Coordinates of N, CA, C and O in Angstrom, one line a residue:
V13 N 2.3 10.2 7.1 CA 3.2 9.1 6.5 C 3.9 9.7 5.3 O 3.2 10.2 4.4
S14 N 5.1 9.5 5.2 CA 5.9 10.0 4.1 C 5.8 9.0 2.9 O 6.0 7.8 3.1
T15 N 5.5 9.5 1.7 CA 5.5 8.7 0.5 C 6.8 8.9 -0.3 O 6.9 8.5 -1.4
Q16 N 7.8 9.5 0.3 CA 9.0 9.9 -0.4 C 10.1 8.8 -0.2 O 11.2 8.9 -0.7
S17 N 9.8 7.7 0.4 CA 10.7 6.6 0.6 C 11.1 6.1 -0.8 O 10.4 6.2 -1.8
T18 N 12.3 5.5 -0.8 CA 12.8 5.0 -2.1 C 12.6 3.6 -2.2 O 12.5 2.9 -1.2
G19 N 12.7 3.1 -3.5 CA 12.6 1.6 -3.7 C 11.2 1.0 -3.5 O 10.2 1.7 -3.5
Y20 N 11.2 -0.3 -3.3 CA 10.0 -1.0 -3.2 C 9.1 -0.6 -2.0 O 7.9 -0.4 -2.1
Q21 N 9.7 -0.3 -0.8 CA 9.0 0.1 0.3 C 8.2 1.4 0.0 O 7.1 1.6 0.4
G22 N 8.9 2.3 -0.7 CA 8.3 3.6 -1.1 C 7.1 3.4 -2.0 O 6.1 4.1 -1.8
Q23 N 7.2 2.4 -2.9 CA 6.1 2.1 -3.8 C 4.9 1.6 -3.0 O 3.8 1.9 -3.3
V24 N 5.2 0.7 -2.0 CA 4.1 0.1 -1.2 C 3.5 1.2 -0.4 O 2.2 1.3 -0.4
V25 N 4.3 2.1 0.2 CA 3.7 3.2 1.0 C 2.8 4.1 0.1 O 1.7 4.4 0.5
A26 N 3.4 4.5 -1.0 CA 2.6 5.3 -1.9 C 1.3 4.6 -2.4 O 0.3 5.3 -2.5
G27 N 1.4 3.3 -2.7 CA 0.2 2.6 -3.1 C -0.9 2.5 -2.0 O -2.0 2.7 -2.3
V28 N -0.5 2.3 -0.8 CA -1.4 2.1 0.3 C -2.0 3.5 0.6 O -3.2 3.6 0.8
V29 N -1.2 4.5 0.7 CA -1.7 5.8 1.1 C -2.5 6.4 0.0 O -3.6 6.9 0.3
A30 N -2.1 6.4 -1.2 CA -2.8 7.0 -2.3 C -4.1 6.2 -2.7 O -5.1 6.7 -3.1
G31 N -4.0 4.9 -2.5 CA -5.1 4.0 -3.0 C -6.4 4.2 -2.2 O -7.4 4.4 -2.8
G32 N -6.3 4.2 -0.9 CA -7.5 4.3 -0.1 C -8.5 3.1 -0.3 O -9.6 3.1 0.3
A33 N -8.1 2.1 -1.0 CA -8.9 0.9 -1.2 C -8.8 0.0 0.0 O -7.8 0.0 0.8
A34 N -9.8 -0.9 0.2 CA -9.7 -1.9 1.2 C -8.5 -2.9 0.9 O -8.2 -3.1 -0.2
A35 N -8.0 -3.4 2.0 CA -6.8 -4.3 1.9 C -7.1 -5.4 0.9 O -8.1 -6.1 1.0
G36 N -6.2 -5.6 0.0 CA -6.3 -6.7 -1.0 C -7.1 -6.4 -2.3 O -7.2 -7.1 -3.2
T37 N -7.7 -5.2 -2.3 CA -8.5 -4.8 -3.5 C -7.7 -3.8 -4.4 O -8.1 -3.4 -5.4
E38 N -6.5 -3.4 -3.9 CA -5.6 -2.5 -4.7 C -5.2 -3.3 -6.0 O -5.1 -4.5 -6.0
P39 N -5.0 -2.5 -7.1 CA -4.6 -3.1 -8.3 C -3.1 -3.7 -8.2 O -2.3 -3.2 -7.5
G40 N -2.9 -4.7 -9.0 CA -1.6 -5.3 -9.2 C -1.0 -6.0 -8.0 O -1.7 -6.6 -7.2
V41 N 0.3 -6.0 -7.9 CA 1.1 -6.7 -6.9 C 0.7 -6.4 -5.5 O 0.6 -7.2 -4.6
L42 N 0.5 -5.1 -5.3 CA 0.1 -4.7 -3.9 C -1.1 -5.4 -3.4 O -1.2 -5.9 -2.3
G43 N -2.2 -5.4 -4.2 CA -3.4 -6.1 -3.9 C -3.2 -7.6 -3.6 O -3.7 -8.1 -2.6
D44 N -2.4 -8.2 -4.4 CA -2.1 -9.6 -4.2 C -1.3 -9.9 -2.9 O -1.7 -10.8 -2.2
L45 N -0.3 -9.0 -2.6 CA 0.4 -9.2 -1.4 C -0.4 -9.0 -0.2 O -0.3 -9.7 0.8
R46 N -1.2 -7.9 -0.2 CA -2.1 -7.7 1.0 C -3.1 -8.7 1.2 O -3.4 -9.1 2.3
R47 N -3.7 -9.2 0.1 CA -4.6 -10.3 0.2 C -4.0 -11.6 0.9 O -4.5 -12.2 1.8
K48 N -2.8 -11.9 0.4 CA -2.1 -13.1 0.9 C -1.7 -12.8 2.4 O -1.8 -13.8 3.2
L49 N -1.2 -11.6 2.7 CA -0.8 -11.3 4.1 C -2.0 -11.4 5.0 O -1.9 -12.1 6.1
T50 N -3.1 -10.9 4.6 CA -4.3 -10.9 5.5 C -4.7 -12.4 5.7 O -5.1 -12.8 6.8
H51 N -4.7 -13.2 4.6 CA -5.1 -14.6 4.7 C -4.2 -15.3 5.7 O -4.6 -16.1 6.5
F52 N -2.9 -15.1 5.5 CA -1.9 -15.7 6.4 C -2.1 -15.3 7.9 O -2.2 -16.2 8.7
L53 N -2.3 -14.0 8.1 CA -2.5 -13.6 9.5 C -3.8 -14.1 10.1 O -3.8 -14.4 11.3
E54 N -4.8 -14.3 9.3 CA -6.1 -14.8 9.8 C -6.1 -16.3 10.1 O -6.8 -16.8 11.0
N55 N -5.3 -17.0 9.3 CA -5.5 -18.5 9.3 C -4.4 -19.3 9.9 O -4.6 -20.4 10.3
L56 N -3.2 -18.8 9.9 CA -2.1 -19.6 10.5 C -2.0 -19.3 12.0 O -2.2 -18.2 12.4
E57 N -1.6 -20.4 12.7 CA -1.5 -20.3 14.1 C -0.1 -20.1 14.7 O 0.0 -19.6 15.8
N58 N 0.9 -20.5 13.9 CA 2.2 -20.6 14.5 C 3.1 -19.4 14.3 O 4.1 -19.4 13.7
Y59 N 2.6 -18.2 14.7 CA 3.3 -17.0 14.7 C 2.9 -16.2 15.9 O 1.9 -16.4 16.5
N60 N 3.8 -15.3 16.3 CA 3.6 -14.4 17.5 C 3.1 -13.1 16.9 O 3.9 -12.3 16.4
P61 N 1.8 -12.7 17.2 CA 1.3 -11.5 16.6 C 2.0 -10.2 17.1 O 2.2 -9.2 16.4
H62 N 2.5 -10.3 18.4 CA 3.2 -9.1 19.0 C 4.5 -8.8 18.2 O 4.8 -7.7 17.8
I63 N 5.2 -9.9 17.8 CA 6.4 -9.7 17.0 C 6.1 -9.2 15.6 O 6.8 -8.3 15.1
V64 N 5.0 -9.7 15.0 CA 4.7 -9.2 13.7 C 4.3 -7.7 13.7 O 4.7 -7.0 12.8
I65 N 3.6 -7.3 14.7 CA 3.2 -5.9 14.9 C 4.5 -5.1 15.0 O 4.6 -4.0 14.3
K66 N 5.4 -5.5 15.8 CA 6.7 -4.7 15.9 C 7.4 -4.7 14.6 O 8.0 -3.6 14.2
K67 N 7.4 -5.8 13.8 CA 8.1 -5.8 12.5 C 7.4 -4.9 11.5 O 8.0 -4.2 10.7
L68 N 6.1 -4.9 11.5 CA 5.3 -4.1 10.5 C 5.5 -2.6 10.8 O 5.6 -1.8 9.9
G69 N 5.5 -2.3 12.1 CA 5.7 -0.9 12.4 C 4.4 -0.2 12.1 O 3.4 -0.8 11.7
Y70 N 4.4 1.2 12.1 CA 3.3 2.0 11.8 C 3.5 2.9 10.7 O 2.6 3.8 10.4
E71 N 4.6 2.8 10.0 CA 4.9 3.8 8.9 C 4.0 3.5 7.7 O 3.5 4.5 7.1
I72 N 3.7 2.3 7.4 CA 2.8 1.9 6.3 C 1.5 1.6 7.0 O 1.4 0.8 7.8
P73 N 0.4 2.3 6.6 CA -0.9 2.2 7.2 C -1.6 0.9 6.8 O -2.5 0.9 6.0
L74 N -1.2 -0.3 7.4 CA -1.8 -1.6 7.1 C -2.8 -1.8 8.2 O -2.7 -2.7 9.0
Y75 N -3.9 -1.0 8.2 CA -4.8 -1.0 9.4 C -5.6 -2.3 9.4 O -5.9 -2.8 10.5
Q76 N -6.0 -2.9 8.3 CA -6.8 -4.1 8.3 C -5.9 -5.2 8.9 O -6.3 -6.0 9.7
E77 N -4.6 -5.3 8.5 CA -3.7 -6.3 9.0 C -3.5 -6.1 10.5 O -3.5 -7.1 11.2
L78 N -3.4 -4.9 10.9 CA -3.2 -4.6 12.4 C -4.5 -5.0 13.1 O -4.4 -5.6 14.2
A79 N -5.7 -4.8 12.6 CA -6.9 -5.3 13.2 C -6.9 -6.8 13.4 O -7.3 -7.3 14.5
V80 N -6.4 -7.5 12.4 CA -6.3 -9.0 12.5 C -5.3 -9.3 13.6 O -5.6 -10.2 14.5
L81 N -4.2 -8.7 13.6 CA -3.2 -9.0 14.6 C -3.6 -8.7 16.1 O -3.4 -9.5 17.0
Y82 N -4.3 -7.6 16.3 CA -4.8 -7.3 17.6 C -5.8 -8.3 18.0 O -5.9 -8.7 19.2
G83 N -6.6 -8.8 17.1 CA -7.6 -9.9 17.4 C -6.9 -11.1 17.9 O -7.3 -11.8 18.8
R84 N -5.8 -11.5 17.2 CA -5.0 -12.7 17.6 C -4.4 -12.5 19.0 O -4.2 -13.5 19.6
Q85 N -4.2 -11.3 19.4 CA -3.7 -11.0 20.7 C -4.8 -10.8 21.7 O -4.5 -10.5 22.9
K86 N -6.0 -11.0 21.3 CA -7.2 -10.8 22.1 C -7.4 -9.4 22.6 O -7.9 -9.1 23.6
E87 N -6.9 -8.4 21.8 CA -7.1 -7.0 22.1 C -8.2 -6.6 21.2 O -8.1 -5.8 20.2
F88 N -9.4 -7.1 21.5 CA -10.6 -6.9 20.6 C -11.0 -5.5 20.5 O -11.5 -5.1 19.4
K89 N -10.9 -4.7 21.5 CA -11.3 -3.3 21.4 C -10.5 -2.5 20.4 O -11.0 -1.8 19.6
K90 N -9.2 -2.8 20.4 CA -8.3 -2.1 19.4 C -8.7 -2.5 18.0 O -8.7 -1.7 17.1
S91 N -9.0 -3.8 17.8 CA -9.4 -4.3 16.5 C -10.6 -3.6 16.0 O -10.7 -3.1 14.9
L92 N -11.6 -3.6 16.9 CA -12.9 -3.0 16.5 C -12.8 -1.5 16.3 O -13.5 -0.9 15.5
L93 N -11.9 -0.8 17.1 CA -11.7 0.6 16.8 C -11.2 0.8 15.4 O -11.6 1.7 14.7
L94 N -10.2 0.0 15.0 CA -9.7 0.1 13.7 C -10.8 -0.2 12.6 O -10.9 0.6 11.6
Y95 N -11.5 -1.2 12.8 CA -12.6 -1.5 11.8 C -13.7 -0.4 11.7 O -14.1 0.0 10.6
C96 N -14.1 0.1 12.9 CA -15.2 1.0 12.9 C -14.8 2.5 12.6 O -15.5 3.1 11.8
Y97 N -13.7 2.9 13.1 CA -13.3 4.3 13.0 C -12.3 4.7 12.0 O -12.3 5.8 11.4
V98 N -11.3 3.8 11.8 CA -10.3 4.0 10.8 C -10.7 3.5 9.4 O -10.7 4.2 8.4
L99 N -11.0 2.2 9.4 CA -11.4 1.6 8.1 C -12.9 1.9 7.7 O -13.2 1.8 6.6
K100 N -13.7 2.3 8.7 CA -15.1 2.6 8.5 C -15.8 1.4 7.8 O -16.5 1.7 6.8
D101 N -15.5 0.2 8.3 CA -16.1 -1.0 7.6 C -16.8 -1.8 8.7 O -16.3 -2.7 9.3
R102 N -18.1 -1.5 8.8 CA -19.0 -2.1 9.8 C -19.1 -3.6 9.5 O -19.2 -4.4 10.4
E103 N -19.2 -3.9 8.2 CA -19.4 -5.3 7.8 C -18.2 -6.2 8.3 O -18.4 -7.3 8.8
K104 N -17.0 -5.7 8.1 CA -15.8 -6.4 8.5 C -15.8 -6.5 10.1 O -15.3 -7.5 10.6
A105 N -16.2 -5.5 10.7 CA -16.3 -5.5 12.2 C -17.2 -6.6 12.7 O -16.9 -7.4 13.6
E106 N -18.4 -6.8 12.0 CA -19.3 -7.8 12.3 C -18.8 -9.2 12.0 O -19.0 -10.1 12.8
I107 N -18.1 -9.4 10.9 CA -17.4 -10.6 10.6 C -16.4 -11.0 11.7 O -16.3 -12.1 12.1
F108 N -15.6 -10.0 12.1 CA -14.6 -10.1 13.2 C -15.3 -10.6 14.4 O -14.9 -11.6 15.1
C109 N -16.4 -10.0 14.8 CA -17.2 -10.4 16.0 C -17.6 -11.8 15.9 O -17.5 -12.6 16.9
K110 N -18.2 -12.2 14.8 CA -18.6 -13.6 14.6 C -17.5 -14.6 14.8 O -17.6 -15.6 15.4
R111 N -16.3 -14.2 14.3 CA -15.2 -15.1 14.4 C -14.7 -15.3 15.8 O -14.3 -16.3 16.2
Y112 N -14.7 -14.2 16.6 CA -14.2 -14.2 17.9 C -15.2 -14.4 19.0 O -14.9 -14.5 20.2
Y113 N -16.5 -14.5 18.7 CA -17.5 -14.7 19.7 C -17.3 -15.9 20.6 O -17.5 -15.8 21.8
P114 N -16.8 -17.1 20.1 CA -16.6 -18.2 21.0 C -15.5 -17.9 22.0 O -15.5 -18.5 23.1
V115 N -14.5 -17.0 21.7 CA -13.4 -16.7 22.6 C -13.9 -15.6 23.6 O -13.5 -15.6 24.7
E116 N -14.6 -14.6 23.1 CA -15.1 -13.5 23.9 C -16.6 -13.2 23.6 O -16.9 -12.5 22.7
P117 N -17.4 -13.8 24.4 CA -18.9 -13.7 24.2 C -19.4 -12.2 24.3 O -20.5 -11.9 23.8
R118 N -18.6 -11.4 24.9 CA -19.0 -9.9 25.1 C -18.6 -9.1 23.9 O -18.8 -7.9 23.9
I119 N -18.1 -9.7 22.8 CA -17.6 -9.0 21.7 C -18.6 -8.1 21.0 O -18.3 -7.0 20.6
Y120 N -19.8 -8.6 20.9 CA -20.9 -7.8 20.2 C -21.2 -6.6 21.1 O -21.6 -5.5 20.6
F121 N -21.2 -6.8 22.4 CA -21.4 -5.6 23.3 C -20.3 -4.6 23.1 O -20.6 -3.4 23.1
I122 N -19.1 -5.0 22.9 CA -18.0 -4.1 22.7 C -18.2 -3.3 21.4 O -18.1 -2.1 21.3
L123 N -18.7 -4.0 20.3 CA -19.0 -3.4 19.1 C -20.1 -2.4 19.2 O -20.1 -1.2 18.7
L124 N -21.2 -2.8 19.9 CA -22.3 -1.9 20.1 C -22.0 -0.6 20.9 O -22.5 0.4 20.7
S125 N -21.0 -0.8 21.8 CA -20.6 0.4 22.6 C -19.9 1.4 21.8 O -19.7 2.5 22.2
M126 N -19.4 1.0 20.6 CA -18.7 1.9 19.8 C -19.6 2.6 18.7 O -19.2 3.5 18.0
S127 N -20.8 2.1 18.7 CA -21.8 2.7 17.7 C -22.3 4.0 18.1 O -22.7 4.2 19.3
P128 N -22.3 5.0 17.2 CA -22.9 6.3 17.6 C -24.4 6.1 17.9 O -25.1 5.4 17.3
V129 N -24.8 6.9 18.9 CA -26.2 6.9 19.3 C -26.9 8.0 18.6 O -26.5 9.2 18.7
S130 N -28.0 7.7 18.0 CA -28.8 8.8 17.4 C -29.5 9.6 18.4 O -30.1 9.0 19.4
P131 N -29.6 10.9 18.2 CA -30.3 11.8 19.2 C -31.8 11.5 19.3 O -32.5 11.8 20.2
H132 N -32.3 10.8 18.2 CA -33.8 10.5 18.2 C -34.1 9.1 18.6 O -35.2 8.6 18.4
S133 N -33.1 8.4 19.3 CA -33.4 7.0 19.7 C -34.3 7.0 20.9 O -34.2 7.7 21.8

């Protein structure tokens, strides 16, 4: 991801890439915007997640937001892959499963299938 973009978008890219913090925990305006965006994506019903994914694109690594959007599209495996392997946030993956269990009762099985198996199990 290039952090050489100019203007506001460049600042956002640089902040997200350099920060490494969880979405919404970044300092200043970036943290506020990502917190509000994540809240919007999780709680509002009247938007098309597919269109939002296309508009966001993949240049700015908004992985938590993408995980939420994939969940809204019922692409649970993609969401859990992002939470487990990209964001490395097992707690958020479990919260995601709890939220979507009524829609997809096998969601915990999907999460468990992504867990590494210890050789001493």
